[in-house]
Amino acid sequence: MLGSPQLLFYVACFVLAESKVANVNRHEARKFPDGMLLGAATASYQVEGAWDEDGKSENIWDTLTHREPCVIAECHNGDVADNSYHLYKRDVEMMRELGLDFYRFSLSWSRILPTSFPDKINEKGVEYYNNLIDEMLKYNIQPMITLYHWDLPQKLQDMGGWTNPHIVDWFTDYSRIAFELFGDRVKYWFTINEPKEVCYQGYGSASMAPLFTMSGYADYICTKNLLVAHAKVYHMYNNEFRPAQGGTIGIVLSMSFYEPESEEHAEAAEDLTQFEWGIYANPIFSKTGDFPQVMKEKVAAKSKAQGFPRSRLPEFTPEEIELVKGSSDFLAINHYTTTLVYRNESVFGYHASPSYYDDIDVISYKDSSWEGAASSWLKVIPWGFYKLLTKIREDYDNPTIFITENGFSTRQGLVDDDRVSYYRQYLDVMLDAIEDGSDIRVYTAWSLMDNFEWLQGYTERFGLYEVDYESPDRTRTPRKAAYVYKEIIRSRKLDFHYEPDMSLPLTIDEEH
Ligand code: GBH
């Protein structure tokens, strides 16, 4: 049934796509705004290795990859990963080759606090991060630290992890240690990377450690605890550290764009948006705070019909609503792709019940004609990024935005034209959004180098640098995208016509 709105939508997309192409061929190099910071990111478990060295204790990814090795593609694990624990000097050298303004990395909680608690600080672990930070600062590369990028100490998981409300204290105590240890030199802090993935993928499904598949229940409890933990850390930094250290701190949300299949599915797309990231954005960035109204209503109604004595979505107290509201200096966004959404009769009984997706009552999918990456979920839809940035500007009163991740996966290989094209198209629409008034201050490529891509192991590569996992040195080699990104940073311009000469080595420029 091809209704005319649907047809119109496709025609509109086609016209839009065509005009973009024309635009691309025509336009001159575009300038980035003054002061905009350009960098790259990684995360501890994905690159460090040294999983049991120098006093580090186990985290949930050590446990998962050792207990059920082949849950991961090709039974890979992060025991050695990129061996950054030992190769940090090479990592900083790569940052200098690229000319990065900053590097975003995360701390391994169980490397710093092997008991999970501040009763014992692991000096060796601290030394590693001090070395990395000091090496970066020597060359004027700003460190940006994520406190939690998914590698929870196993002992805390054994006590329920993010579903135990005591996590609020555990995370606050750990974060205080991090501010005390590194806050004299680190001025950009992120509390938690992608709460949606922590709570839904980790506690609602089997796609992230701890593979605790209790959707519609454990994921919501995780969400509430996580938001309170984040907010406590924000206020602690604000009250105890900011006056002396003068840094900035916020949360990192994964934000896809949800496009209605046609106009009549606009409400379905908006409902999915509210469940996917409104669940975190509304409590922190809206004027009212709290979970989105539509979520509260839908989960309460479903819970009642299912025979639960109360909503499966926990409530915030009025004090918690106030605590969480406004608890971020900026909105940090990890954005990769776009999804289509519809709702019709076929949704009833489509999802297991009770579950998070059953609560939403929509079906989402990617159009099979969309150009894709090595990761099945990652489709190249720059107009979705543009619409997302526009929506955020309009819905949350134009917050300061940091793009903390954006990138594209391939298989092995150095000539990554698809990645180059992805970066250019996404940066192009980001510049459009800035012209429209979005306050975007930071852009981060994911990733500096190939790394352990969670359940996909080393089969999906996001790196500007390729890493050779066959070599004991974990040799890093720049891809074409590294050359192109370097030129973007050097010139502070996006030039679609720039062709690097890959026969020349990527060398460090004088000023770095
Ligand atoms: C980020 O997660 C992580 O922060 C980083 O560690 C990781 O390596 C990187 O991205 C690349 O994956 O489109 O509905 O099918 C991204 C997590 C995984 C969230 C895929 C969205 C697809 C959902 N994303 N997921 S859907």
CSV table of N, CA and C in Angstrom, one decimal, residues 20 30 335 381-387 389-390 422-436 438 440 494 496:
chain,number,residue,atom,x,y,z
A,20,LYS,N,22.1,17.4,-2.3
A,20,LYS,CA,23.3,17.3,-1.5
A,20,LYS,C,24.5,17.0,-2.4
A,30,ARG,N,34.9,24.2,3.3
A,30,ARG,CA,34.1,24.9,4.4
A,30,ARG,C,34.9,25.0,5.6
A,335,HIS,N,26.8,9.8,18.0
A,335,HIS,CA,25.9,9.5,16.9
A,335,HIS,C,26.5,8.8,15.8
A,381,ILE,N,23.5,7.8,6.9
A,381,ILE,CA,22.4,8.7,6.7
A,381,ILE,C,22.7,10.1,7.3
A,382,PRO,N,23.5,10.9,6.6
A,382,PRO,CA,23.8,12.2,7.1
A,382,PRO,C,22.6,13.0,7.4
A,383,TRP,N,21.6,13.0,6.6
A,383,TRP,CA,20.4,13.8,6.9
A,383,TRP,C,19.8,13.5,8.2
A,384,GLY,N,20.0,12.3,8.7
A,384,GLY,CA,19.5,11.9,10.1
A,384,GLY,C,20.2,12.7,11.1
A,385,PHE,N,21.6,12.8,10.9
A,385,PHE,CA,22.4,13.6,11.9
A,385,PHE,C,21.9,15.0,11.9
A,386,TYR,N,21.7,15.6,10.7
A,386,TYR,CA,21.2,17.0,10.6
A,386,TYR,C,19.9,17.1,11.4
A,387,LYS,N,18.9,16.2,11.1
A,387,LYS,CA,17.6,16.3,11.8
A,387,LYS,C,17.7,16.1,13.3
A,389,LEU,N,20.3,17.0,15.2
A,389,LEU,CA,20.9,18.2,15.8
A,389,LEU,C,19.9,19.3,15.8
A,390,THR,N,19.0,19.3,14.8
A,390,THR,CA,17.9,20.3,14.7
A,390,THR,C,16.9,20.1,15.8
A,422,TYR,N,32.0,8.9,4.6
A,422,TYR,CA,31.1,9.0,5.8
A,422,TYR,C,31.5,10.3,6.6
A,423,TYR,N,32.8,10.4,7.0
A,423,TYR,CA,33.2,11.5,7.8
A,423,TYR,C,32.9,12.8,7.1
A,424,ARG,N,33.2,12.9,5.8
A,424,ARG,CA,32.9,14.2,5.1
A,424,ARG,C,31.5,14.5,5.1
A,425,GLN,N,30.6,13.6,4.8
A,425,GLN,CA,29.2,13.9,4.8
A,425,GLN,C,28.6,14.3,6.1
A,426,TYR,N,29.1,13.5,7.2
A,426,TYR,CA,28.6,13.9,8.5
A,426,TYR,C,29.1,15.2,9.0
A,427,LEU,N,30.4,15.5,8.7
A,427,LEU,CA,30.9,16.8,9.1
A,427,LEU,C,30.2,17.9,8.4
A,428,ASP,N,29.9,17.7,7.1
A,428,ASP,CA,29.2,18.7,6.3
A,428,ASP,C,27.9,19.1,6.9
A,429,VAL,N,27.0,18.1,7.3
A,429,VAL,CA,25.7,18.4,7.9
A,429,VAL,C,25.9,19.0,9.3
A,430,MET,N,27.0,18.6,10.0
A,430,MET,CA,27.2,19.2,11.3
A,430,MET,C,27.5,20.7,11.1
A,431,LEU,N,28.2,21.1,10.1
A,431,LEU,CA,28.5,22.5,9.8
A,431,LEU,C,27.2,23.2,9.4
A,432,ASP,N,26.3,22.5,8.7
A,432,ASP,CA,25.0,23.1,8.4
A,432,ASP,C,24.2,23.4,9.7
A,433,ALA,N,24.2,22.5,10.6
A,433,ALA,CA,23.5,22.7,11.9
A,433,ALA,C,24.1,23.9,12.6
A,434,ILE,N,25.4,24.0,12.6
A,434,ILE,CA,26.1,25.1,13.3
A,434,ILE,C,25.6,26.4,12.6
A,435,GLU,N,25.6,26.4,11.3
A,435,GLU,CA,25.1,27.6,10.6
A,435,GLU,C,23.6,28.0,11.0
A,436,ASP,N,22.9,26.9,11.3
A,436,ASP,CA,21.5,27.1,11.7
A,436,ASP,C,21.4,27.6,13.1
A,438,SER,N,23.1,25.8,16.0
A,438,SER,CA,23.4,24.8,17.0
A,438,SER,C,24.8,25.2,17.6
A,440,ILE,N,27.7,23.8,18.8
A,440,ILE,CA,28.5,22.5,18.8
A,440,ILE,C,29.9,22.9,19.0
A,494,LEU,N,36.8,21.7,5.7
A,494,LEU,CA,36.3,20.5,5.1
A,494,LEU,C,36.4,20.6,3.6
A,496,PHE,N,36.1,18.5,0.2
A,496,PHE,CA,35.7,17.3,-0.4
A,496,PHE,C,36.7,16.8,-1.5
